[in-house]
Amino acid sequence: MEKIDYKKAFPDLYKPKTSPSAVEVPPMTFIMVDGKGNPNDSDGEYPAAVELLYGLSYTIKMNKKGESRPQGYFEYVVPPLEGLWSLDEGVDFKNKEKFLWTSMIRQPEFVTAEVFAGACRMVEEKKKLDTSKARLEIFSEGLCVQCMHIGPFDEEPLTLESMDQFIRENGLTPDLTTRRHHEIYLSDPRKTDPGKMKTILRIPVKKA
């Protein structure tokens, strides 16, 4: 049976154009870790959160034999890393030390609270990682405007400007009171030229 690759199975969610468009994002299950601070700080919370997310995600993916195999298991490609971002009120976005973020990875439909708890136990035992900051959550994002950003993270404001214009011209308004700026990382910054990195940017919106 062919592996399910969510990026290919849901192109409307993972393959937007480099021009903004509106999308209704359905509820999806994620493993999430909250944190704060500069994501580029090698000793900060962010790298530890990413390590934990991948550790749990690949533990679930590889747990496909024997009695511990989850009910309804199917072969799949681990989806990309994603992040929800915000800042303390009044803080300039360039001050990365003040970032508030939720790092997360989508999970296949068979991942239940029981499957997640089992993965936490295995990661704590085998990888000696503290899983207490991780949680399993159904994330209902709803109406958003999204766009593919190609280039370094620091050049995202240029893409965000075009998204803001699209929002205004289409009778929409940003809805960042209860929802947050969303990014999906399709490129590995350790292996990809900064000018070629692909990042999906999403802004939650509502009708004006």
JSON list of C-alpha atoms in Angstrom, two decimals:
[
{"chain": "A", "resi": 1, "resn": "MET", "atom": "CA", "xyz": [0.00, 0.00, 0.00]},
{"chain": "A", "resi": 2, "resn": "GLU", "atom": "CA", "xyz": [1.34, 3.42, -1.01]},
{"chain": "A", "resi": 3, "resn": "LYS", "atom": "CA", "xyz": [2.35, 5.78, 1.77]},
{"chain": "A", "resi": 4, "resn": "ILE", "atom": "CA", "xyz": [0.06, 8.75, 2.33]},
{"chain": "A", "resi": 5, "resn": "ASP", "atom": "CA", "xyz": [1.90, 12.03, 1.85]},
{"chain": "A", "resi": 6, "resn": "TYR", "atom": "CA", "xyz": [-0.31, 14.78, 3.24]},
{"chain": "A", "resi": 7, "resn": "LYS", "atom": "CA", "xyz": [1.51, 17.42, 1.20]},
{"chain": "A", "resi": 8, "resn": "LYS", "atom": "CA", "xyz": [0.45, 15.66, -2.00]},
{"chain": "A", "resi": 9, "resn": "ALA", "atom": "CA", "xyz": [-2.97, 14.50, -0.80]},
{"chain": "A", "resi": 10, "resn": "PHE", "atom": "CA", "xyz": [-4.01, 18.04, 0.22]},
{"chain": "A", "resi": 11, "resn": "PRO", "atom": "CA", "xyz": [-2.43, 20.45, -2.28]},
{"chain": "A", "resi": 12, "resn": "ASP", "atom": "CA", "xyz": [-4.84, 23.22, -1.28]},
{"chain": "A", "resi": 13, "resn": "LEU", "atom": "CA", "xyz": [-3.23, 23.18, 2.19]},
{"chain": "A", "resi": 14, "resn": "TYR", "atom": "CA", "xyz": [0.42, 22.49, 1.32]},
{"chain": "A", "resi": 15, "resn": "LYS", "atom": "CA", "xyz": [0.98, 23.78, -2.23]},
{"chain": "A", "resi": 16, "resn": "PRO", "atom": "CA", "xyz": [-0.35, 27.33, -2.40]},
{"chain": "A", "resi": 17, "resn": "LYS", "atom": "CA", "xyz": [0.81, 29.72, -5.11]},
{"chain": "A", "resi": 18, "resn": "THR", "atom": "CA", "xyz": [3.22, 32.58, -4.56]},
{"chain": "A", "resi": 19, "resn": "SER", "atom": "CA", "xyz": [0.23, 34.92, -4.81]},
{"chain": "A", "resi": 20, "resn": "PRO", "atom": "CA", "xyz": [-2.23, 35.11, -1.88]},
{"chain": "A", "resi": 21, "resn": "SER", "atom": "CA", "xyz": [-5.47, 33.12, -1.79]},
{"chain": "A", "resi": 22, "resn": "ALA", "atom": "CA", "xyz": [-8.20, 32.32, 0.71]},
{"chain": "A", "resi": 23, "resn": "VAL", "atom": "CA", "xyz": [-8.56, 28.82, 2.13]},
{"chain": "A", "resi": 24, "resn": "GLU", "atom": "CA", "xyz": [-10.87, 27.12, 4.62]},
{"chain": "A", "resi": 25, "resn": "VAL", "atom": "CA", "xyz": [-8.59, 24.97, 6.80]},
{"chain": "A", "resi": 26, "resn": "PRO", "atom": "CA", "xyz": [-10.35, 21.91, 8.28]},
{"chain": "A", "resi": 27, "resn": "PRO", "atom": "CA", "xyz": [-9.79, 20.56, 11.80]},
{"chain": "A", "resi": 28, "resn": "MET", "atom": "CA", "xyz": [-6.60, 18.48, 12.07]},
{"chain": "A", "resi": 29, "resn": "THR", "atom": "CA", "xyz": [-4.82, 16.61, 14.86]},
{"chain": "A", "resi": 30, "resn": "PHE", "atom": "CA", "xyz": [-1.42, 17.91, 15.98]},
{"chain": "A", "resi": 31, "resn": "ILE", "atom": "CA", "xyz": [1.21, 17.25, 18.59]},
{"chain": "A", "resi": 32, "resn": "MET", "atom": "CA", "xyz": [2.02, 20.71, 19.98]},
{"chain": "A", "resi": 33, "resn": "VAL", "atom": "CA", "xyz": [4.65, 22.28, 22.22]},
{"chain": "A", "resi": 34, "resn": "ASP", "atom": "CA", "xyz": [4.38, 25.87, 23.50]},
{"chain": "A", "resi": 35, "resn": "GLY", "atom": "CA", "xyz": [7.37, 28.08, 24.15]},
{"chain": "A", "resi": 36, "resn": "LYS", "atom": "CA", "xyz": [8.92, 31.51, 23.92]},
{"chain": "A", "resi": 37, "resn": "GLY", "atom": "CA", "xyz": [12.14, 33.11, 22.80]},
{"chain": "A", "resi": 38, "resn": "ASN", "atom": "CA", "xyz": [14.39, 33.31, 19.76]},
{"chain": "A", "resi": 39, "resn": "PRO", "atom": "CA", "xyz": [14.04, 30.19, 17.56]},
{"chain": "A", "resi": 40, "resn": "ASN", "atom": "CA", "xyz": [17.65, 30.65, 16.43]},
{"chain": "A", "resi": 41, "resn": "ASP", "atom": "CA", "xyz": [19.01, 30.28, 19.96]},
{"chain": "A", "resi": 42, "resn": "SER", "atom": "CA", "xyz": [20.71, 26.87, 19.95]},
{"chain": "A", "resi": 43, "resn": "ASP", "atom": "CA", "xyz": [20.32, 26.63, 23.73]},
{"chain": "A", "resi": 44, "resn": "GLY", "atom": "CA", "xyz": [16.76, 27.96, 23.81]},
{"chain": "A", "resi": 45, "resn": "GLU", "atom": "CA", "xyz": [13.36, 26.32, 24.07]},
{"chain": "A", "resi": 46, "resn": "TYR", "atom": "CA", "xyz": [12.68, 26.07, 20.34]},
{"chain": "A", "resi": 47, "resn": "PRO", "atom": "CA", "xyz": [15.31, 23.47, 19.32]},
{"chain": "A", "resi": 48, "resn": "ALA", "atom": "CA", "xyz": [14.28, 21.29, 22.28]},
{"chain": "A", "resi": 49, "resn": "ALA", "atom": "CA", "xyz": [10.62, 21.57, 21.23]},
{"chain": "A", "resi": 50, "resn": "VAL", "atom": "CA", "xyz": [11.43, 20.55, 17.66]},
{"chain": "A", "resi": 51, "resn": "GLU", "atom": "CA", "xyz": [13.49, 17.58, 18.87]},
{"chain": "A", "resi": 52, "resn": "LEU", "atom": "CA", "xyz": [10.59, 16.45, 21.04]},
{"chain": "A", "resi": 53, "resn": "LEU", "atom": "CA", "xyz": [8.03, 16.84, 18.24]},
{"chain": "A", "resi": 54, "resn": "TYR", "atom": "CA", "xyz": [10.04, 14.78, 15.80]},
{"chain": "A", "resi": 55, "resn": "GLY", "atom": "CA", "xyz": [10.88, 12.22, 18.45]},
{"chain": "A", "resi": 56, "resn": "LEU", "atom": "CA", "xyz": [7.19, 11.65, 19.19]},
{"chain": "A", "resi": 57, "resn": "SER", "atom": "CA", "xyz": [6.11, 11.80, 15.54]},
{"chain": "A", "resi": 58, "resn": "TYR", "atom": "CA", "xyz": [8.64, 9.23, 14.35]},
{"chain": "A", "resi": 59, "resn": "THR", "atom": "CA", "xyz": [7.99, 6.99, 17.35]},
{"chain": "A", "resi": 60, "resn": "ILE", "atom": "CA", "xyz": [4.33, 6.84, 16.32]},
{"chain": "A", "resi": 61, "resn": "LYS", "atom": "CA", "xyz": [5.24, 6.29, 12.67]},
{"chain": "A", "resi": 62, "resn": "MET", "atom": "CA", "xyz": [7.63, 3.43, 13.41]},
{"chain": "A", "resi": 63, "resn": "ASN", "atom": "CA", "xyz": [5.36, 1.69, 15.94]},
{"chain": "A", "resi": 64, "resn": "LYS", "atom": "CA", "xyz": [3.70, -0.46, 13.30]},
{"chain": "A", "resi": 65, "resn": "LYS", "atom": "CA", "xyz": [4.43, -4.03, 14.40]},
{"chain": "A", "resi": 66, "resn": "GLY", "atom": "CA", "xyz": [3.21, -6.26, 17.18]},
{"chain": "A", "resi": 67, "resn": "GLU", "atom": "CA", "xyz": [0.51, -5.70, 19.75]},
{"chain": "A", "resi": 68, "resn": "SER", "atom": "CA", "xyz": [1.40, -2.03, 20.21]},
{"chain": "A", "resi": 69, "resn": "ARG", "atom": "CA", "xyz": [0.54, -1.22, 16.58]},
{"chain": "A", "resi": 70, "resn": "PRO", "atom": "CA", "xyz": [-2.24, 1.43, 16.68]},
{"chain": "A", "resi": 71, "resn": "GLN", "atom": "CA", "xyz": [-5.67, 0.40, 15.45]},
{"chain": "A", "resi": 72, "resn": "GLY", "atom": "CA", "xyz": [-6.23, 1.74, 11.93]},
{"chain": "A", "resi": 73, "resn": "TYR", "atom": "CA", "xyz": [-2.50, 2.30, 11.33]},
{"chain": "A", "resi": 74, "resn": "PHE", "atom": "CA", "xyz": [-1.46, 3.13, 7.74]},
{"chain": "A", "resi": 75, "resn": "GLU", "atom": "CA", "xyz": [1.86, 3.99, 6.13]},
{"chain": "A", "resi": 76, "resn": "TYR", "atom": "CA", "xyz": [2.49, 7.72, 5.80]},
{"chain": "A", "resi": 77, "resn": "VAL", "atom": "CA", "xyz": [5.11, 10.42, 5.45]},
{"chain": "A", "resi": 78, "resn": "VAL", "atom": "CA", "xyz": [5.58, 12.50, 8.59]},
{"chain": "A", "resi": 79, "resn": "PRO", "atom": "CA", "xyz": [4.09, 15.93, 7.76]},
{"chain": "A", "resi": 80, "resn": "PRO", "atom": "CA", "xyz": [6.19, 19.09, 7.91]},
{"chain": "A", "resi": 81, "resn": "LEU", "atom": "CA", "xyz": [6.96, 21.16, 10.97]},
{"chain": "A", "resi": 82, "resn": "GLU", "atom": "CA", "xyz": [4.56, 24.05, 11.57]},
{"chain": "A", "resi": 83, "resn": "GLY", "atom": "CA", "xyz": [4.43, 26.99, 13.93]},
{"chain": "A", "resi": 84, "resn": "LEU", "atom": "CA", "xyz": [1.98, 29.50, 15.38]},
{"chain": "A", "resi": 85, "resn": "TRP", "atom": "CA", "xyz": [3.60, 32.82, 16.25]},
{"chain": "A", "resi": 86, "resn": "SER", "atom": "CA", "xyz": [2.74, 35.95, 18.22]},
{"chain": "A", "resi": 87, "resn": "LEU", "atom": "CA", "xyz": [4.45, 38.71, 20.20]},
{"chain": "A", "resi": 88, "resn": "ASP", "atom": "CA", "xyz": [3.90, 40.42, 23.49]},
{"chain": "A", "resi": 89, "resn": "GLU", "atom": "CA", "xyz": [1.83, 43.56, 22.89]},
{"chain": "A", "resi": 90, "resn": "GLY", "atom": "CA", "xyz": [3.87, 46.50, 21.64]},
{"chain": "A", "resi": 91, "resn": "VAL", "atom": "CA", "xyz": [6.97, 44.46, 20.81]},
{"chain": "A", "resi": 92, "resn": "ASP", "atom": "CA", "xyz": [8.67, 44.85, 17.42]},
{"chain": "A", "resi": 93, "resn": "PHE", "atom": "CA", "xyz": [8.73, 41.64, 15.37]},
{"chain": "A", "resi": 94, "resn": "LYS", "atom": "CA", "xyz": [12.49, 42.00, 14.94]},
{"chain": "A", "resi": 95, "resn": "ASN", "atom": "CA", "xyz": [12.92, 41.38, 18.69]},
{"chain": "A", "resi": 96, "resn": "LYS", "atom": "CA", "xyz": [12.94, 37.60, 18.41]},
{"chain": "A", "resi": 97, "resn": "GLU", "atom": "CA", "xyz": [13.62, 37.14, 22.11]},
{"chain": "A", "resi": 98, "resn": "LYS", "atom": "CA", "xyz": [9.99, 38.16, 22.71]},
{"chain": "A", "resi": 99, "resn": "PHE", "atom": "CA", "xyz": [8.44, 35.60, 20.35]},
{"chain": "A", "resi": 100, "resn": "LEU", "atom": "CA", "xyz": [5.63, 33.45, 21.72]},
{"chain": "A", "resi": 101, "resn": "TRP", "atom": "CA", "xyz": [5.19, 30.29, 19.68]},
{"chain": "A", "resi": 102, "resn": "THR", "atom": "CA", "xyz": [3.55, 26.92, 19.40]},
{"chain": "A", "resi": 103, "resn": "SER", "atom": "CA", "xyz": [5.59, 24.42, 17.41]},
{"chain": "A", "resi": 104, "resn": "MET", "atom": "CA", "xyz": [3.61, 21.48, 16.00]},
{"chain": "A", "resi": 105, "resn": "ILE", "atom": "CA", "xyz": [3.45, 18.52, 13.63]},
{"chain": "A", "resi": 106, "resn": "ARG", "atom": "CA", "xyz": [0.27, 17.12, 12.10]},
{"chain": "A", "resi": 107, "resn": "GLN", "atom": "CA", "xyz": [-0.63, 13.54, 13.01]},
{"chain": "A", "resi": 108, "resn": "PRO", "atom": "CA", "xyz": [-2.50, 10.88, 11.01]},
{"chain": "A", "resi": 109, "resn": "GLU", "atom": "CA", "xyz": [-6.12, 10.22, 11.82]},
{"chain": "A", "resi": 110, "resn": "PHE", "atom": "CA", "xyz": [-5.46, 7.04, 13.82]},
{"chain": "A", "resi": 111, "resn": "VAL", "atom": "CA", "xyz": [-3.50, 8.92, 16.50]},
{"chain": "A", "resi": 112, "resn": "THR", "atom": "CA", "xyz": [-5.66, 8.99, 19.63]},
{"chain": "A", "resi": 113, "resn": "ALA", "atom": "CA", "xyz": [-4.94, 10.13, 23.17]},
{"chain": "A", "resi": 114, "resn": "GLU", "atom": "CA", "xyz": [-3.98, 6.54, 23.96]},
{"chain": "A", "resi": 115, "resn": "VAL", "atom": "CA", "xyz": [-1.56, 6.32, 21.01]},
{"chain": "A", "resi": 116, "resn": "PHE", "atom": "CA", "xyz": [-0.01, 9.64, 22.02]},
{"chain": "A", "resi": 117, "resn": "ALA", "atom": "CA", "xyz": [0.40, 8.56, 25.64]},
{"chain": "A", "resi": 118, "resn": "GLY", "atom": "CA", "xyz": [2.12, 5.38, 24.50]},
{"chain": "A", "resi": 119, "resn": "ALA", "atom": "CA", "xyz": [4.51, 7.36, 22.32]},
{"chain": "A", "resi": 120, "resn": "CYS", "atom": "CA", "xyz": [5.32, 9.64, 25.25]},
{"chain": "A", "resi": 121, "resn": "ARG", "atom": "CA", "xyz": [6.23, 6.64, 27.39]},
{"chain": "A", "resi": 122, "resn": "MET", "atom": "CA", "xyz": [8.50, 5.22, 24.70]},
{"chain": "A", "resi": 123, "resn": "VAL", "atom": "CA", "xyz": [10.24, 8.54, 24.05]},
{"chain": "A", "resi": 124, "resn": "GLU", "atom": "CA", "xyz": [10.85, 9.07, 27.75]},
{"chain": "A", "resi": 125, "resn": "GLU", "atom": "CA", "xyz": [12.24, 5.55, 28.12]},
{"chain": "A", "resi": 126, "resn": "LYS", "atom": "CA", "xyz": [14.33, 5.30, 24.95]},
{"chain": "A", "resi": 127, "resn": "LYS", "atom": "CA", "xyz": [15.32, 8.91, 24.21]},
{"chain": "A", "resi": 128, "resn": "LYS", "atom": "CA", "xyz": [15.30, 10.19, 27.79]},
{"chain": "A", "resi": 129, "resn": "LEU", "atom": "CA", "xyz": [13.28, 13.25, 26.77]},
{"chain": "A", "resi": 130, "resn": "ASP", "atom": "CA", "xyz": [10.81, 15.02, 29.02]},
{"chain": "A", "resi": 131, "resn": "THR", "atom": "CA", "xyz": [7.47, 14.88, 27.18]},
{"chain": "A", "resi": 132, "resn": "SER", "atom": "CA", "xyz": [5.47, 16.89, 29.74]},
{"chain": "A", "resi": 133, "resn": "LYS", "atom": "CA", "xyz": [5.34, 19.98, 27.50]},
{"chain": "A", "resi": 134, "resn": "ALA", "atom": "CA", "xyz": [3.84, 18.08, 24.55]},
{"chain": "A", "resi": 135, "resn": "ARG", "atom": "CA", "xyz": [0.11, 17.72, 24.02]},
{"chain": "A", "resi": 136, "resn": "LEU", "atom": "CA", "xyz": [-2.24, 16.21, 21.44]},
{"chain": "A", "resi": 137, "resn": "GLU", "atom": "CA", "xyz": [-4.83, 18.66, 20.17]},
{"chain": "A", "resi": 138, "resn": "ILE", "atom": "CA", "xyz": [-7.40, 19.00, 17.40]},
{"chain": "A", "resi": 139, "resn": "PHE", "atom": "CA", "xyz": [-6.67, 22.38, 15.82]},
{"chain": "A", "resi": 140, "resn": "SER", "atom": "CA", "xyz": [-9.58, 24.08, 14.05]},
{"chain": "A", "resi": 141, "resn": "GLU", "atom": "CA", "xyz": [-8.11, 27.00, 12.11]},
{"chain": "A", "resi": 142, "resn": "GLY", "atom": "CA", "xyz": [-10.95, 27.97, 9.77]},
{"chain": "A", "resi": 143, "resn": "LEU", "atom": "CA", "xyz": [-10.82, 30.75, 7.17]},
{"chain": "A", "resi": 144, "resn": "CYS", "atom": "CA", "xyz": [-7.31, 32.00, 6.34]},
{"chain": "A", "resi": 145, "resn": "VAL", "atom": "CA", "xyz": [-5.37, 33.80, 3.64]},
{"chain": "A", "resi": 146, "resn": "GLN", "atom": "CA", "xyz": [-2.21, 31.93, 2.69]},
{"chain": "A", "resi": 147, "resn": "CYS", "atom": "CA", "xyz": [0.74, 32.34, 0.36]},
{"chain": "A", "resi": 148, "resn": "MET", "atom": "CA", "xyz": [3.95, 30.51, -0.50]},
{"chain": "A", "resi": 149, "resn": "HIS", "atom": "CA", "xyz": [6.96, 32.51, 0.63]},
{"chain": "A", "resi": 150, "resn": "ILE", "atom": "CA", "xyz": [10.20, 31.67, -1.18]},
{"chain": "A", "resi": 151, "resn": "GLY", "atom": "CA", "xyz": [13.33, 33.00, 0.45]},
{"chain": "A", "resi": 152, "resn": "PRO", "atom": "CA", "xyz": [14.81, 33.68, 3.90]},
{"chain": "A", "resi": 153, "resn": "PHE", "atom": "CA", "xyz": [12.59, 33.99, 6.95]},
{"chain": "A", "resi": 154, "resn": "ASP", "atom": "CA", "xyz": [13.72, 37.60, 7.43]},
{"chain": "A", "resi": 155, "resn": "GLU", "atom": "CA", "xyz": [12.16, 38.53, 4.07]},
{"chain": "A", "resi": 156, "resn": "GLU", "atom": "CA", "xyz": [8.70, 37.31, 5.05]},
{"chain": "A", "resi": 157, "resn": "PRO", "atom": "CA", "xyz": [7.41, 40.90, 5.62]},
{"chain": "A", "resi": 158, "resn": "LEU", "atom": "CA", "xyz": [7.47, 41.42, 1.83]},
{"chain": "A", "resi": 159, "resn": "THR", "atom": "CA", "xyz": [5.12, 38.48, 1.32]},
{"chain": "A", "resi": 160, "resn": "LEU", "atom": "CA", "xyz": [2.99, 39.54, 4.27]},
{"chain": "A", "resi": 161, "resn": "GLU", "atom": "CA", "xyz": [2.50, 42.95, 2.65]},
{"chain": "A", "resi": 162, "resn": "SER", "atom": "CA", "xyz": [0.97, 41.34, -0.43]},
{"chain": "A", "resi": 163, "resn": "MET", "atom": "CA", "xyz": [-1.23, 39.20, 1.81]},
{"chain": "A", "resi": 164, "resn": "ASP", "atom": "CA", "xyz": [-2.43, 42.27, 3.70]},
{"chain": "A", "resi": 165, "resn": "GLN", "atom": "CA", "xyz": [-3.34, 43.94, 0.41]},
{"chain": "A", "resi": 166, "resn": "PHE", "atom": "CA", "xyz": [-5.27, 40.84, -0.71]},
{"chain": "A", "resi": 167, "resn": "ILE", "atom": "CA", "xyz": [-7.14, 40.79, 2.59]},
{"chain": "A", "resi": 168, "resn": "ARG", "atom": "CA", "xyz": [-8.20, 44.43, 2.23]},
{"chain": "A", "resi": 169, "resn": "GLU", "atom": "CA", "xyz": [-9.19, 44.08, -1.43]},
{"chain": "A", "resi": 170, "resn": "ASN", "atom": "CA", "xyz": [-11.38, 41.02, -0.76]},
{"chain": "A", "resi": 171, "resn": "GLY", "atom": "CA", "xyz": [-13.53, 42.35, 2.05]},
{"chain": "A", "resi": 172, "resn": "LEU", "atom": "CA", "xyz": [-11.67, 40.51, 4.78]},
{"chain": "A", "resi": 173, "resn": "THR", "atom": "CA", "xyz": [-9.92, 41.53, 7.97]},
{"chain": "A", "resi": 174, "resn": "PRO", "atom": "CA", "xyz": [-7.19, 39.79, 10.03]},
{"chain": "A", "resi": 175, "resn": "ASP", "atom": "CA", "xyz": [-8.58, 37.79, 12.95]},
{"chain": "A", "resi": 176, "resn": "LEU", "atom": "CA", "xyz": [-5.67, 37.63, 15.37]},
{"chain": "A", "resi": 177, "resn": "THR", "atom": "CA", "xyz": [-7.60, 38.04, 18.60]},
{"chain": "A", "resi": 178, "resn": "THR", "atom": "CA", "xyz": [-8.01, 34.30, 19.24]},
{"chain": "A", "resi": 179, "resn": "ARG", "atom": "CA", "xyz": [-5.96, 32.93, 16.33]},
{"chain": "A", "resi": 180, "resn": "ARG", "atom": "CA", "xyz": [-2.32, 33.40, 15.38]},
{"chain": "A", "resi": 181, "resn": "HIS", "atom": "CA", "xyz": [0.09, 33.91, 12.48]},
{"chain": "A", "resi": 182, "resn": "HIS", "atom": "CA", "xyz": [0.83, 30.44, 11.07]},
{"chain": "A", "resi": 183, "resn": "GLU", "atom": "CA", "xyz": [3.86, 29.09, 9.19]},
{"chain": "A", "resi": 184, "resn": "ILE", "atom": "CA", "xyz": [4.49, 25.70, 7.57]},
{"chain": "A", "resi": 185, "resn": "TYR", "atom": "CA", "xyz": [8.12, 24.82, 6.86]},
{"chain": "A", "resi": 186, "resn": "LEU", "atom": "CA", "xyz": [8.58, 22.86, 3.65]},
{"chain": "A", "resi": 187, "resn": "SER", "atom": "CA", "xyz": [12.38, 23.25, 3.54]},
{"chain": "A", "resi": 188, "resn": "ASP", "atom": "CA", "xyz": [15.12, 22.21, 5.93]},
{"chain": "A", "resi": 189, "resn": "PRO", "atom": "CA", "xyz": [17.13, 25.41, 6.65]},
{"chain": "A", "resi": 190, "resn": "ARG", "atom": "CA", "xyz": [20.17, 23.26, 7.44]},
{"chain": "A", "resi": 191, "resn": "LYS", "atom": "CA", "xyz": [20.25, 21.87, 3.90]},
{"chain": "A", "resi": 192, "resn": "THR", "atom": "CA", "xyz": [18.54, 24.50, 1.71]},
{"chain": "A", "resi": 193, "resn": "ASP", "atom": "CA", "xyz": [19.92, 27.70, 0.23]},
{"chain": "A", "resi": 194, "resn": "PRO", "atom": "CA", "xyz": [18.14, 30.56, 2.05]},
{"chain": "A", "resi": 195, "resn": "GLY", "atom": "CA", "xyz": [17.00, 32.03, -1.26]},
{"chain": "A", "resi": 196, "resn": "LYS", "atom": "CA", "xyz": [15.21, 28.79, -2.17]},
{"chain": "A", "resi": 197, "resn": "MET", "atom": "CA", "xyz": [13.49, 27.98, 1.11]},
{"chain": "A", "resi": 198, "resn": "LYS", "atom": "CA", "xyz": [9.73, 27.44, 0.91]},
{"chain": "A", "resi": 199, "resn": "THR", "atom": "CA", "xyz": [7.49, 28.50, 3.77]},
{"chain": "A", "resi": 200, "resn": "ILE", "atom": "CA", "xyz": [3.70, 28.66, 3.72]},
{"chain": "A", "resi": 201, "resn": "LEU", "atom": "CA", "xyz": [2.42, 31.76, 5.50]},
{"chain": "A", "resi": 202, "resn": "ARG", "atom": "CA", "xyz": [-1.15, 31.90, 6.83]},
{"chain": "A", "resi": 203, "resn": "ILE", "atom": "CA", "xyz": [-3.10, 34.76, 8.33]},
{"chain": "A", "resi": 204, "resn": "PRO", "atom": "CA", "xyz": [-6.44, 33.92, 9.98]},
{"chain": "A", "resi": 205, "resn": "VAL", "atom": "CA", "xyz": [-9.18, 36.19, 8.66]},
{"chain": "A", "resi": 206, "resn": "LYS", "atom": "CA", "xyz": [-12.87, 36.95, 8.93]},
{"chain": "A", "resi": 207, "resn": "LYS", "atom": "CA", "xyz": [-15.28, 38.85, 6.74]},
{"chain": "A", "resi": 208, "resn": "ALA", "atom": "CA", "xyz": [-15.03, 42.58, 7.36]}
]
